[in-house]
Each structure stands twice: as structure tokens, then as C-alpha cells.
XYZ file of C-alpha atoms in Angstrom:
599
model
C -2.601 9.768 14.229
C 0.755 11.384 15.626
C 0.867 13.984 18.488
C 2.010 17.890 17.350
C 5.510 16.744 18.744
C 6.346 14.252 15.760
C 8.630 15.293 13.418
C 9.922 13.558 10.632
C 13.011 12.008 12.258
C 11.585 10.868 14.982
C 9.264 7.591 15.345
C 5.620 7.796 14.970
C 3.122 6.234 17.212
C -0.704 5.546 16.067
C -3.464 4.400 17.875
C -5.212 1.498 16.986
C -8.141 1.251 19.107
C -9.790 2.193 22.712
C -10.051 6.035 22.519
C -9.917 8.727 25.477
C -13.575 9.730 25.576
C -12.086 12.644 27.477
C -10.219 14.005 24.616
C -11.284 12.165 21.716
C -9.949 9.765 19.201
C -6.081 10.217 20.661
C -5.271 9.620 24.486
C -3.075 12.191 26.051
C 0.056 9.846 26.680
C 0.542 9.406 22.712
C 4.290 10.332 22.440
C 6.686 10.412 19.396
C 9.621 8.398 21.173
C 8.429 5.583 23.347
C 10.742 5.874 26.469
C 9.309 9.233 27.043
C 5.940 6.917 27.962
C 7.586 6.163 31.367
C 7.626 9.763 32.236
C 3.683 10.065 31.968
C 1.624 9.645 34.697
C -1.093 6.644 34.744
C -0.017 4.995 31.630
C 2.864 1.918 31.039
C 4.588 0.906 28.313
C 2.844 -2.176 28.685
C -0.422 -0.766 28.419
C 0.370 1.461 25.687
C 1.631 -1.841 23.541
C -1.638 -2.860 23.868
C -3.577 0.056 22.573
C -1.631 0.889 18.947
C -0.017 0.063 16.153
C 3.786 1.367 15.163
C 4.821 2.796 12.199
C 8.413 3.208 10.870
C 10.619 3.413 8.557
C 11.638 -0.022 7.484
C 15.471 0.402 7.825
C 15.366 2.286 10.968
C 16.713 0.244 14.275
C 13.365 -1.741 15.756
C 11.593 0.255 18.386
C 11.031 -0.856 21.994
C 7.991 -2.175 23.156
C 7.297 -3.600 27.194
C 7.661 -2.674 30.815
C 11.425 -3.658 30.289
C 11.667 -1.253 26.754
C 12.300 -4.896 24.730
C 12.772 -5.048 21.035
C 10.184 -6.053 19.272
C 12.176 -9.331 18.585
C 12.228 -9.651 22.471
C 8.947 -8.905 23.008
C 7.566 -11.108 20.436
C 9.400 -13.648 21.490
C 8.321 -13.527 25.335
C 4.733 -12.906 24.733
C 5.222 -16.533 22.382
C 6.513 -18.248 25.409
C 4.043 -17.065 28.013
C 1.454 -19.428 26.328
C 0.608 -22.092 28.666
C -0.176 -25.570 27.446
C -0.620 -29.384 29.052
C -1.371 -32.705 27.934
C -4.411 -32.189 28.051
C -5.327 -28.831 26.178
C -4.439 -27.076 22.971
C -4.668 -23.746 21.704
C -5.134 -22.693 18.219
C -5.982 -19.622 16.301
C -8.528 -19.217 13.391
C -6.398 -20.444 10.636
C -4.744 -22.971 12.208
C -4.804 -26.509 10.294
C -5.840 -28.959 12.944
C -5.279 -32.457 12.544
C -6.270 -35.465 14.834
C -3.881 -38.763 15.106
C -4.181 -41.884 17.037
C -2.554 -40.087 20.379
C -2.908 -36.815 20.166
C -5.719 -34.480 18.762
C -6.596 -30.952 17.704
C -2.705 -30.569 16.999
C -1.189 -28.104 14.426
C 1.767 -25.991 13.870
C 0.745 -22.199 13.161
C 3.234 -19.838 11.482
C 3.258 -16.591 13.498
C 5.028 -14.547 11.293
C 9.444 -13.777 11.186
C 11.975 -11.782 13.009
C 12.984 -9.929 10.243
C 10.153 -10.588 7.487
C 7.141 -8.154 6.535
C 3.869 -9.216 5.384
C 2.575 -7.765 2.228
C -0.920 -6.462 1.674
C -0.785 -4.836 -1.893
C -3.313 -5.384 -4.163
C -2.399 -6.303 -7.888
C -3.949 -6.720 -11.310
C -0.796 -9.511 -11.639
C -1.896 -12.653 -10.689
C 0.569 -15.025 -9.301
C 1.447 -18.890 -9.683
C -0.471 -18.223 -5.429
C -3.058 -16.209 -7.039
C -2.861 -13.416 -4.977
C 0.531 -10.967 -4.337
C -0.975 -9.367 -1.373
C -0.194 -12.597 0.645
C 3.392 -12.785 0.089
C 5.804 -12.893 3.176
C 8.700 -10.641 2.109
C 11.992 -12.225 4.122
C 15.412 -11.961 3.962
C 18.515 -14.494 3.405
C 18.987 -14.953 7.249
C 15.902 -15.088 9.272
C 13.691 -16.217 12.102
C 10.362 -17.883 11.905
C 7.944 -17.472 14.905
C 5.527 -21.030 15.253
C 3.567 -22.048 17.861
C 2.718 -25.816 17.957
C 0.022 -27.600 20.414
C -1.627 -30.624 20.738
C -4.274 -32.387 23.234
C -3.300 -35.889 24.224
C -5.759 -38.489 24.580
C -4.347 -41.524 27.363
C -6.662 -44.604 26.107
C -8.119 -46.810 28.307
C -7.258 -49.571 30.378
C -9.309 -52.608 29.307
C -9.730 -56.251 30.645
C -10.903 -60.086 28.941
C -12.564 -62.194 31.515
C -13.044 -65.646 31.131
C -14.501 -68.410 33.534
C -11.263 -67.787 36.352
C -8.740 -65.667 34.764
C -9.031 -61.818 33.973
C -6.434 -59.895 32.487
C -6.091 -56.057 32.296
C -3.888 -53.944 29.920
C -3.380 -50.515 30.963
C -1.584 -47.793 28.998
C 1.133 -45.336 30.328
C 2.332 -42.410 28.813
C 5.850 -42.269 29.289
C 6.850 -38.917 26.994
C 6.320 -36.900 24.324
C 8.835 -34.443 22.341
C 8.075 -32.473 19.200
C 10.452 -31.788 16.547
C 10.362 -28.753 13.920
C 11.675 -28.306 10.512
C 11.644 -25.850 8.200
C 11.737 -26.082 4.886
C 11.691 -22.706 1.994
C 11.912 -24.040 -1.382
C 13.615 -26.848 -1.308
C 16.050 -26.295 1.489
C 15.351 -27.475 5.329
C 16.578 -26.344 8.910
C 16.280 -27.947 11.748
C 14.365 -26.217 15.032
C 16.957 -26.175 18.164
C 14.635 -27.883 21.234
C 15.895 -25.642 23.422
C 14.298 -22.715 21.497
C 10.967 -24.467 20.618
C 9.474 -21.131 19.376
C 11.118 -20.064 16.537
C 13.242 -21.506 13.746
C 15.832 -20.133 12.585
C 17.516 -20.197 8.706
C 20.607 -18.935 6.903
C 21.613 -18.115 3.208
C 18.322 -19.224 1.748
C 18.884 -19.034 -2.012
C 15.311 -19.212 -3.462
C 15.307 -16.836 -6.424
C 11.603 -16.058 -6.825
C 7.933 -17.016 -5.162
C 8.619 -19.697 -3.329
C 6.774 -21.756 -0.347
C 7.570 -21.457 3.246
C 6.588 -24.562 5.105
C 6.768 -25.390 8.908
C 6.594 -29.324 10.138
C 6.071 -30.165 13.434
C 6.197 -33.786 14.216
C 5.144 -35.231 17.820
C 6.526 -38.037 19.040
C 4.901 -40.268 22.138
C 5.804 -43.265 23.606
C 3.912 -45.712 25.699
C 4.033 -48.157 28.063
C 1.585 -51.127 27.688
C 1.229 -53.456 31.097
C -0.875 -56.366 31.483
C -1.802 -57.606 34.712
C -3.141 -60.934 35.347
C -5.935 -61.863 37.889
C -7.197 -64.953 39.370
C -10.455 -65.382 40.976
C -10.281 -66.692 44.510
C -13.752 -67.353 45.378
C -15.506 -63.893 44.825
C -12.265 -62.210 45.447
C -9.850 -61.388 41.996
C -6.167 -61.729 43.144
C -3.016 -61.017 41.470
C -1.398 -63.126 39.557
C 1.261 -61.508 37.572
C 2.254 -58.366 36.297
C 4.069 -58.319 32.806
C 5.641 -54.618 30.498
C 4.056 -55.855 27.936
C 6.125 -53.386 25.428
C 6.909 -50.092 24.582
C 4.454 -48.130 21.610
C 6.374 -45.396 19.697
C 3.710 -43.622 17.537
C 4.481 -40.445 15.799
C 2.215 -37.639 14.021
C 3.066 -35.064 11.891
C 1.636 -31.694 11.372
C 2.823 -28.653 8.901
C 1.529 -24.993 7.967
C 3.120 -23.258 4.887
C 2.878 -19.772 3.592
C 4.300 -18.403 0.305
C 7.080 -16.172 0.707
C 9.867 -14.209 -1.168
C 13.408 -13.943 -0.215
C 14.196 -10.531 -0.993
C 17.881 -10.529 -0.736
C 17.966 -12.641 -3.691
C 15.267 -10.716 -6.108
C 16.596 -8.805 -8.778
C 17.770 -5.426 -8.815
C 20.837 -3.566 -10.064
C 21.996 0.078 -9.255
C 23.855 2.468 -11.343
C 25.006 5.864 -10.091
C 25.919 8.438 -13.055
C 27.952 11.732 -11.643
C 27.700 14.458 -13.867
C 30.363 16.655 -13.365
C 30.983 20.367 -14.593
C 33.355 22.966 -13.926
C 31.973 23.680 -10.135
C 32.238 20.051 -8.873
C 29.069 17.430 -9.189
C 25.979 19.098 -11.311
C 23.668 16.161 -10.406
C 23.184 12.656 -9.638
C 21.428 10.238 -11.810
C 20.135 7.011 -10.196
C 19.081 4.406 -12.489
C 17.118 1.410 -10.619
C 17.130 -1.891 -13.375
C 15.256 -4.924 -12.689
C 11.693 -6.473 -12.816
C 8.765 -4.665 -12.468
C 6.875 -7.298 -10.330
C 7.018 -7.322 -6.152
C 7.944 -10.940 -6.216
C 10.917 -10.189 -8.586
C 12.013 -7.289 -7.571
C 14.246 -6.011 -4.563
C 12.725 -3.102 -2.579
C 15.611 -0.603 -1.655
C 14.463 1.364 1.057
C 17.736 4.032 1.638
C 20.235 5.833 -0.159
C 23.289 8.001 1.984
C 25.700 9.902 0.847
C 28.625 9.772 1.337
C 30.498 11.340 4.817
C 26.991 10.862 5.878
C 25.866 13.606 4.087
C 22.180 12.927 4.423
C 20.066 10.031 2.661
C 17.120 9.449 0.683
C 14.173 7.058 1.825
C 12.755 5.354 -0.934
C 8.466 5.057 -0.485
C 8.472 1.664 1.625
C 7.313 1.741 5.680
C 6.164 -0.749 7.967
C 3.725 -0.627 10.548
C 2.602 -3.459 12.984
C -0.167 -4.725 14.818
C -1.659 -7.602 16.317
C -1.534 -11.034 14.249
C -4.342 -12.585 16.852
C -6.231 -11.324 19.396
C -7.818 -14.296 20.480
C -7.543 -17.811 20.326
C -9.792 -21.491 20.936
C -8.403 -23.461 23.374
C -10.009 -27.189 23.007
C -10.072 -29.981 26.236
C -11.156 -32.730 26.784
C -14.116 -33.538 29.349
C -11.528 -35.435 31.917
C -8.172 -37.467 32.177
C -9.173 -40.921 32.059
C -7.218 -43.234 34.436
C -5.876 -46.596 34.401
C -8.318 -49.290 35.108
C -8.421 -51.776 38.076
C -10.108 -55.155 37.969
C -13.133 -54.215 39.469
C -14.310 -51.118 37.207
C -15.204 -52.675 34.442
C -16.343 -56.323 34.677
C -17.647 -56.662 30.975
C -15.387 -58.339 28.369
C -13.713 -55.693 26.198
C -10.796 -55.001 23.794
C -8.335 -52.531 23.782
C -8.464 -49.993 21.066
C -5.347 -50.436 18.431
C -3.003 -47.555 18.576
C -1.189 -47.436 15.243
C -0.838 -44.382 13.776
C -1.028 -43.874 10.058
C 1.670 -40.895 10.070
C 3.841 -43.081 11.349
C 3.305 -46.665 10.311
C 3.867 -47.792 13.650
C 1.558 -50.913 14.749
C 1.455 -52.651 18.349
C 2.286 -56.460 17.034
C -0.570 -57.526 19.275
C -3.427 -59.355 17.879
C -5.942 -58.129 20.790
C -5.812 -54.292 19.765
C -8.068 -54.093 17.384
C -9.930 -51.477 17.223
C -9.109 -47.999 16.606
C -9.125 -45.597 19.596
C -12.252 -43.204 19.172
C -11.977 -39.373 19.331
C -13.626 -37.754 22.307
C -15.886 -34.775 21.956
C -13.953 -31.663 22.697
C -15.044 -28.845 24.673
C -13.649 -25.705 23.187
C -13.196 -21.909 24.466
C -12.548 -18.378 23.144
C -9.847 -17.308 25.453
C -7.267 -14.119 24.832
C -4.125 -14.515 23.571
C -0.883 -12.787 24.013
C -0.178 -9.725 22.005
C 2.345 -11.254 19.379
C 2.812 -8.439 16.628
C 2.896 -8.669 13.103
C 4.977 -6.436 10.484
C 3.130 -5.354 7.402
C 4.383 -2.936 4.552
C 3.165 -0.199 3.090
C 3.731 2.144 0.953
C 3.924 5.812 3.057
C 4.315 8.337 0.111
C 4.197 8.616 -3.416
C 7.961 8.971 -4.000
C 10.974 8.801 -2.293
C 12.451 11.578 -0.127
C 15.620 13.186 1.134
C 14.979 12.904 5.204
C 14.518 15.361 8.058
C 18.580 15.218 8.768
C 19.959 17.523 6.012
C 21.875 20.586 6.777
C 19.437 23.440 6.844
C 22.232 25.648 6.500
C 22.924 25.007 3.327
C 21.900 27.227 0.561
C 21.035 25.019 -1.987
C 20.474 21.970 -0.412
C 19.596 18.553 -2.418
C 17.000 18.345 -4.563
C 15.037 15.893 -5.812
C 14.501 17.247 -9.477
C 12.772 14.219 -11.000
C 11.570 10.617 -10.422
C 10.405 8.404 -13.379
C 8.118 5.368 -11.859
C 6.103 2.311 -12.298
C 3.201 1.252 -10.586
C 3.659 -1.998 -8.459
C -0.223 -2.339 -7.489
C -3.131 -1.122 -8.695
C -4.440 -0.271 -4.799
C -2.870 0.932 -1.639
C -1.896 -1.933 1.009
C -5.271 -2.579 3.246
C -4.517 -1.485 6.584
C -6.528 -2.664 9.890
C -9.839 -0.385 10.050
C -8.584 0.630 13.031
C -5.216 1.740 12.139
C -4.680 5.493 11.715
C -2.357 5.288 8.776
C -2.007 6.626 5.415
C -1.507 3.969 2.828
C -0.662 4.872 -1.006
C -0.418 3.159 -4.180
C 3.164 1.555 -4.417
C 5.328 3.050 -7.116
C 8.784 1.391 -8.183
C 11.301 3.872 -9.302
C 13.312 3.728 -12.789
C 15.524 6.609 -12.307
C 16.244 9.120 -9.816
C 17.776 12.577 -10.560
C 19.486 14.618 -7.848
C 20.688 18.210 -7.914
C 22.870 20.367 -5.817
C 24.213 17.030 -4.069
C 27.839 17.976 -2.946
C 28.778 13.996 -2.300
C 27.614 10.570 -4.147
C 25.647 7.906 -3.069
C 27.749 5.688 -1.476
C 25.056 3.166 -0.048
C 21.626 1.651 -0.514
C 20.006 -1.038 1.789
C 16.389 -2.933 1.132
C 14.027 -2.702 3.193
C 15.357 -5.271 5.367
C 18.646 -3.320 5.799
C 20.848 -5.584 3.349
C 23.238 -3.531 1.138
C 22.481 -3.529 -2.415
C 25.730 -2.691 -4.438
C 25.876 0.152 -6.682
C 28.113 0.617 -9.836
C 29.561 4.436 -10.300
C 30.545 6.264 -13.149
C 31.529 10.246 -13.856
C 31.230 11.750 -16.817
C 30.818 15.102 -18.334
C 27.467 16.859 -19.438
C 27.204 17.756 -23.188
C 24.119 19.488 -24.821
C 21.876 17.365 -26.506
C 19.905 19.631 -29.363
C 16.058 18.032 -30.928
C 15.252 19.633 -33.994
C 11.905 18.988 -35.933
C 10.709 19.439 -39.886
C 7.508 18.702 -41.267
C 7.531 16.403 -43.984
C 3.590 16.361 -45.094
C 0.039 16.294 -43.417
C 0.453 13.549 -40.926
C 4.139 13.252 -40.710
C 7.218 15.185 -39.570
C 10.881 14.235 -39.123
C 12.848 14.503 -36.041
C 17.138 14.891 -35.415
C 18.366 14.525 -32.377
C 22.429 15.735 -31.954
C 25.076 16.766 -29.759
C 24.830 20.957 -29.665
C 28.419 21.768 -29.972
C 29.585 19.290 -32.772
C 26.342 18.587 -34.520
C 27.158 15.045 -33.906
C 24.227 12.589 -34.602
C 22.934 10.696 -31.790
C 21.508 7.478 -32.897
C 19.549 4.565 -31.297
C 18.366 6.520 -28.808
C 14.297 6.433 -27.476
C 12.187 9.611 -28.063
C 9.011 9.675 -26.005
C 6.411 11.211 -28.138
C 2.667 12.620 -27.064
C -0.111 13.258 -29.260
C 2.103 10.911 -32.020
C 0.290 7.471 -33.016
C 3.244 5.782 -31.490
C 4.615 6.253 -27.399
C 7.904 6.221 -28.182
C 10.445 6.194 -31.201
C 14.254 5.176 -31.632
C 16.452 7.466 -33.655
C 18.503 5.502 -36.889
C 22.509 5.940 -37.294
C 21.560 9.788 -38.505
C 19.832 10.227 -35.387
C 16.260 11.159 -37.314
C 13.059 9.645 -36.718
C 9.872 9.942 -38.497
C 6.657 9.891 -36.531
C 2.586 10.002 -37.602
C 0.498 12.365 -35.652
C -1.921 11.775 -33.818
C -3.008 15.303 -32.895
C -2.307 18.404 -34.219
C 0.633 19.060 -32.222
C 3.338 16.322 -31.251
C 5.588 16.676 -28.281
C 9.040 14.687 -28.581
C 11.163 14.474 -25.777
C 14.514 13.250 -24.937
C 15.237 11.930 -21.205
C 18.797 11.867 -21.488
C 21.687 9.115 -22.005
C 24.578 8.316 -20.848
C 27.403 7.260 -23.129
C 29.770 4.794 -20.524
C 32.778 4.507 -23.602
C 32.625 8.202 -24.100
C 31.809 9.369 -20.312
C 29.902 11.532 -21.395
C 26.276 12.623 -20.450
C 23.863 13.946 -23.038
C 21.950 16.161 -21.581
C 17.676 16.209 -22.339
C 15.986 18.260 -24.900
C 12.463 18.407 -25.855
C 10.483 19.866 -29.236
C 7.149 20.297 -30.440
C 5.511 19.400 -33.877
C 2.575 21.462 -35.150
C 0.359 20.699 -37.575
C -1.920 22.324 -39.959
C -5.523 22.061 -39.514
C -6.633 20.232 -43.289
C -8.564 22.803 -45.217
C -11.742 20.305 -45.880
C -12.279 20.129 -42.235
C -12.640 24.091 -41.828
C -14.380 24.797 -44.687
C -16.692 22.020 -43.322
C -17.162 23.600 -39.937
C -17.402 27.282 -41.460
C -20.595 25.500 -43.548
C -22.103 23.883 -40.346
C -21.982 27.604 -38.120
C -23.210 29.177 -41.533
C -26.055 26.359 -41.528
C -26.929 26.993 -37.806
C -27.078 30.741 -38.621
C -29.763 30.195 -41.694
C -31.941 28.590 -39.516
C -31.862 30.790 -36.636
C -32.599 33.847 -39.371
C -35.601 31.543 -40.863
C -37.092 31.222 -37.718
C -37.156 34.744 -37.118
C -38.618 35.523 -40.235
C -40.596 32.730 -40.830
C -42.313 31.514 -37.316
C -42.175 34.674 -35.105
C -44.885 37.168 -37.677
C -46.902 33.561 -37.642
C -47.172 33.106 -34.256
C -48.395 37.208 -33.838
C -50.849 36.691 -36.898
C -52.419 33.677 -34.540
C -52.532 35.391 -31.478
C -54.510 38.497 -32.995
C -56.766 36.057 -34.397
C -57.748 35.200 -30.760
């Protein structure tokens, strides 16, 4: 929900949970433009990031979000890097893929969601080589992936071999860890920068269709192993010697992976036809060709005119809200510490400590046995407030916006929008976001009157330009005549008006014909079967690019005869129904008086 002040320019903010018992499902402070917040008494802009979920137009700049009015890049990024971790402890969320190695355990790598991408959550008939469309991750060519990666480390511990006057002890030192990130879509790779552990960044991804997103995290440890020697001294163990044994490297790997689109690359190609008579531009025509699939398809999101002259959205918005709300964090019962001589006085072994990521192995004979996993105490604790785009579709068909002169007297029009559907359901929003969703249509072709400039430029929803081919040409009157050639067929001509000039291999769209559609022959005729008694033809208009000229549309209607079996037919059933009604009267009504009087 939106306060009386939004308009359609302006950003609108809806409420995603905790309502004002005071005044209902919408608190008070709910504002249209976010850095009015700060003027309100008793209420943040940290609090109120807390309480909703944002929705925008995809194109738009990114709104501000945070005591400091941060992007949402910013914001995202800081509330990523205010998650506090140790050796000892690791976070993860509920899809996290957790994976335990010789050092470390409960450690994953968790893909947050992108900078720039938007999650999709449209339902199709389609299925996909993923099964499922509504989990795509729509991103563009350049980007930023948001991880977070954690792992527990488990320290193993020291052990010592007595015999009759010698003891010796190995104890285990963890020297350091580090953690390196790739990223891999399709089958390119990026490496993560250390000093920006967070995110990932990528450039000029080429992947042409569904592809996989996949984030690898591998954690690196090395070790210190020491063995000290004792000897005993009447009850009394002294020191004998103290040797670095070596130095363990171990390594374990850990990925997540998500399938993803690049959108930039999808297919889509633009073609702007001016029509032109004597007063200037008569309309636009904006023909959108490409595949009729999400994951093949590039989603424009604006048009503008040129000198500025106003724009048209397209049907695409985004709204966001919080990816995780809380997380596990897993520890273990205690540190355990190296071991001295006297702690443990039975004869044991130290546990081996290769790792099968890695391949590493100790070289020594003595190590054995492989280190056993602790029990983990786990936790539900809260987790920061990292947000999540996700697209919808906001209204059946695109728009012209808000910022068109009202002064004009015929301003732009959109006269006509020909479409396809791209799911068979709206996008499922969050229960708790207040937020119209629609079903998704693509469009084919857009027609635009009274427009005093052309289109100059159309982004995707992730602001990219698309590029779009012009061409001006003049309108001529395109004439549909019809001619009934028996019962269940007619003949139809399509021509140019003024020179009776045949218009051939061009589509007719037919209703109540047994066909959809029809293509005229070098004459320009077609013949079509009926369906129903009256067939509607109609002509959408062409374009002819080696003539530049436009053919304007024209429509006709066919109608049929009703055959003269079928109504002497239904003339003998009414004349049927009306004998018996008259027998009835005559026949049944005296009997039924003759048996009453008898009573």
C-alpha cells in the first residue's frame, strides 16, 4: 500500500509487515520519497528499512535505504560485512549446502543474490532444461555477486606414546587460514579480490541462454605439527627435546550454484516504422522480434523520445525484500588446547589429517586415524537485513509515464498493443507484501499516435540500451474486399485503395473461419472455410521497407446463409412442441375434470 501522496513519478513505498494498531494496516510515517522519512518524528530510515518492501520501476536510479540514505548496493553490501564470524563458529542460512572436511566443518558458500540481477518468480506451463522458470536469476553482462562463506574450525588434539622411559607428545598449531572465491557462469571464471571477500565481481559474460551460476569457495589451513620428547626422571617427566615436526597444508572446497540468464545477451531486435503524412509523423509502429520464452528473450523496460519528449515503460517492476531473516549459527562445545605430558597418560595416536578435497597427506606413519567430528551445538540467531530484488510484472501493458506535457492537446497515445503471454500466473509475491502482481505479457508490436518525435532509445530492465533500426515511410490505404463463392466458402482480395494494386503474401487473421489465419497468393485473394455463419478477416497492416511505404489495416466480414434443411428442421421441431402442448389441452385437461367429478 502507498500513502494518498504517491503519484506515478514518484517512488512507491509498501509495507511488508508490523502494522500501526493505531491506524491500521499502514503506519503514519509511510512516505512516497524516502528522504522525506528524516523529517518525521519517531521513525528512522533505519527502522523504516526494516519494516517494508520497495517497489520501482526497474530502470529508475536505485533508491536509498539507511541512517546514512545508502544505495541499496551500499547498504547491501554493509549489512554483508557486519556478520561476525571466528574460528570457532559458522553461520548459515536454510539453504545453505554444508559440508564437513578434515579441518574445518559446517562450511559452505551461500549465494546472496547480485548487484544488478533480479530474481524471477513467474510461473510457466514451459518447462525448462532446470525444470522450473520461476527460479531463474535474470543478470546482466557486468555484474556483482553477493556470497557469504563460513566455516567452524576444529584444532585436533595433542596426543602422546609412552613407553617404559620415553614419552613423546605431538601437538597441533594452527598457523592460518585464507579462503579463496571463484566464480564461474557457463563456462567462464573470475576470480574474488581478498580484499573484497563479499562479493565477486564479473565482466562481459557471453552466455547466450540458461546457463549455471556457480560460486567456489576454497579454504585453505596450514598447520604446525611439534613433537616434544620426555624422559622420565624418577616419577618426574623432563624434557628432552623439542622438534617442528612439519608444516600440514590441507585444503577444502565448497560451492553453491544457481541457474541464471544473462539478459544482455538474450535475443531481441527493435524496429521503429514512422509513418509520415502531410502534417508531420501520423504514428509510430514498434515492432518487438525475438523469442517468446523469458530465458530467450530480452526484457526492454523503457522507450524515450527523442529531445526527451516523454517515454514509455514497458510492464516490468521490481520490488525487494528480505532474502533471510534469520540464520543457524553452529559451535562447537569448547576450544580444545594443546596437551602437556601429564593430561593424558594413556597411550594414544594422533588422528590423520589428510583431506580428501585436497589430496594432501601428513607422510607420517603414526597418524592414522581420521580426526572425528564433534557434536555441534547450533542456534537460531537474526541476521542482517540483506535485500533481495525480485520482478514482477506491475500492469498489463506498457505505458506512457506521469512526465508528459499536459499541455498538449493531443498528447501520445497508445492506440494498440498486440501481446504474448510469458507465464501462465502472476509472479508470487511475499504474503506480506502489499503489491499487485499480474500475468506477464511480452509485446509484438506497439502502435503510437499523436507522437510529435521518434523513439530514440530503449533500455532492459537492467538499463542496457537495446538498439533500434528506423525507417519512414508513407501511409497508403489498404482496401479487403470479400465474395462468396458457395455454402462454406468465400473468397477474399486484399489491395492497395488508390491503384487497385494486389497485395500478396500477406497474413489475414480470420474469426469464426476453420483456420486462424490465412496468407494472400500473388493476386492477393484467399479462400477460407467457415466456421460460423459470419467470418471476420482482418488485416494488421505491413510495411513494405523497398517501397517505404505503409499499408494501412482494413478489416471485412463474411456472412453466410443459414442452409435451408436446418430451418425447415427447426420450424418442424417448434411446430412439434406446439402439437403437443394443443393435445394436452384437449386431451388430459377434460380427463382430469371428468375424474375429479367422479369424486
Amino acid at each position: 500500500m502507498s500513502t494518498a501522496e504517491t503519484t506515478a513519478n514518484e517512488t512507491d513505498i509498501f509495507i511488508s509487515d508490523k502494522p500501526d494498531p493505531e491506524t491500521g494496516s499502514v503506519p503514519p510515517f509511510v512516505l512516497p520519497d524516502l528522504e522525506e522519512v528524516d523529517e518525521e518524528e519517531n521513525i528512522s530510515v533505519a527502522e523504516l528499512s526494516q519494516i517494508r518492501d520497495f517497489h520501482y520501476s526497474t530502470t529508475q536510479p536505485p533508491y536509498q535505504v539507511g541512517p546514512d540514505q545508502q544505495t541499496l548496493q551500499e547498504y547491501r553490501l554493509e549489512q554483508l560485512e557486519s556478520i561476525e564470524r571466528n574460528e570457532s563458529t559458522s553461520l548459515w542460512f536454510p539453504d545453505s549446502e554444508r559440508s564437513n572436511g578434515t579441518l574445518v566443518t559446517d562450511a559452505h558458500v551461500t549465494i546472496l543474490g547480485t548487484a544488478e540481477g533480479t530474481q524471477t518468480r513467474l510461473e510457466s506451463d514451459a518447462g525448462d532444461q532446470y525444470g522450473n522458470e520461476s527460479e531463474l536469476l535474470l543478470v546482466p553482462r557486468d555484474g556483482t555477486v553477493y556470497t557469504h562463506a563460513d566455516y567452524a574450525t576444529r584444532i585436533p588434539k595433542g596426543t602422546c606414546v609412552t613407553t617404559d622411559q620415553t614419552r613423546t607428545c605431538l601437538n597441533v598449531t594452527l598457523l592460518d587460514q585464507e579462503t579463496d572465491r571463484t566464480l564461474e557462469i557457463g563456462n567462464q571464471s573470475w576470480s574474488g579480490d581478498p580484499e573484497r571477500p563479499h562479493q565477486l565481481d564479473y565482466a562481459d559474460a557471453n552466455a547466450s541462454g540458461a546457463t549455471t551460476m556457480e560460486v567456489e569457495a576454497t579454504i585453505t589451513s596450514r598447520l604446525a605439527v611439534q613433537e616434544t620428547t620426555y624422559v622420565r626422571e624418577g616419577t618426574d617427566w623432563v624434557l628432552s627435546n623439542t622438534t617442528d615436526n612439519e608444516t600440514l597444508e590441507l585444503s577444502h572446497t565448497v560451492q553453491d550454484e544457481a541457474p541464471v540468464v544473462v539478459t544482455t545477451n538474450q535475443e531481441l531486435s527493435i524496429e521503429q516504422t514512422i509513418i509520415e503524412s502531410d502534417d508531420g509523423i501520423d504514428r509510430l509502429i514498434l515492432e518487438f522480434d525475438g523469442p517468446e520464452t523469458l530465458h530467450d528473450r530480452r526484457l526492454w523496460s523503457t522507450a524515450t523520445f527523442e529531445e526527451s519528449a516523454g517515454k514509455i515503460e514497458n510492464i516490468w517492476g521490481v520490488y525487494s525484500q528480505r532474502q533471510y531473516e534469520t540464520a543457524t549459527r553452529g559451535h562447537r562445545p569448547g576450544d580444545e588446547l594443546p596437551i602437556s605430558p601429564d593430561q593424558n597418560e594413556s597411550n594414544t595416536t594422533v588422528p590423520v589429517l589428510n583431506d580428501a578435497s585436497s589430496g594432501v597427506s601428513t607422510g607420517n606413519e603414526t597418524l592414522e586415524q581420521q580426526l572425528p567430528a564433534p557434536a555441534t551445538q547450533q542456534e537460531t540467531v537474526p541476521f542482517p537485513n540483506v535485500l533481495e530484488k525480485q520482478l514482477a510484472a506491475q500492469r498489463d501493458r506498457p505505458t506512457l509515464d506521469g512526465e508528459q506535457n499536459t499541455s498538449i492537446a493531443n498528447p501520445p497515445e497508445l492506440a494498440s498493443s498486440n501481446s504474448f503471454s510469458f507465464a501462465s500466473e502472476p509472479a508470487s509475491l511475499d504474503e506480506d507484501v502489499n503489491l499487485s502482481s499480474v500475468e506477464p505479457h511480452g509485446q509484438m508490436t506497439l502502435t503510437i499516435t499523436n507522437a510529435e518525435q521518434p523513439i530514440t532509445e530503449v533500455r532492459d530492465i537492467h538499463g542496457d540500451p537495446i538498439p533500434v533500426s528506423t525507417q519512414t515511410v508513407q501511409e497508403r490505404d489498404a482496401q479487403l474486399e470479400t465474395a462468396i463463392l458457395n455454402d462454406t466458402h468465400a473468397e477474399l482480395h486484399l489491395f492497395e485503395g488508390e491503384t487497385g494494386e494486389a497485395l500478396g503474401n500477406e497474413t489475414l487473421w480470420l474469426h469464426g473461419a476453420a483456420q486462424g489465419q490465412v496468407t494472400t497468393d500473388s493476386d492477393g485473394t484467399a479462400v477460407v472455410e467457415r466456421r460460423d455463419l459470419y467470418v471476420t478477416a482482418s488485416f494488421t497492416g505491413e510495411t513494405d521497407p523497398a517501397e517505404e511505404v505503409y499499408y494501412s489495416p482494413a478489416e471485412a466480414q463474411v456472412t453466410f446463409q443459414p442452409e435451408a434443411f436446418n430451418i425447415y428442421q427447426l420450424l418442424m421441431s417448434f411446430t412439434g412442441a406446439f402439437v403437443s402442448i394443443i393435445a394436452f389441452v384437449i386431451l388430459y385437461i377434460p380427463f382430469a375434470y371428468l375424474r375429479g367429478a367422479n369424486k
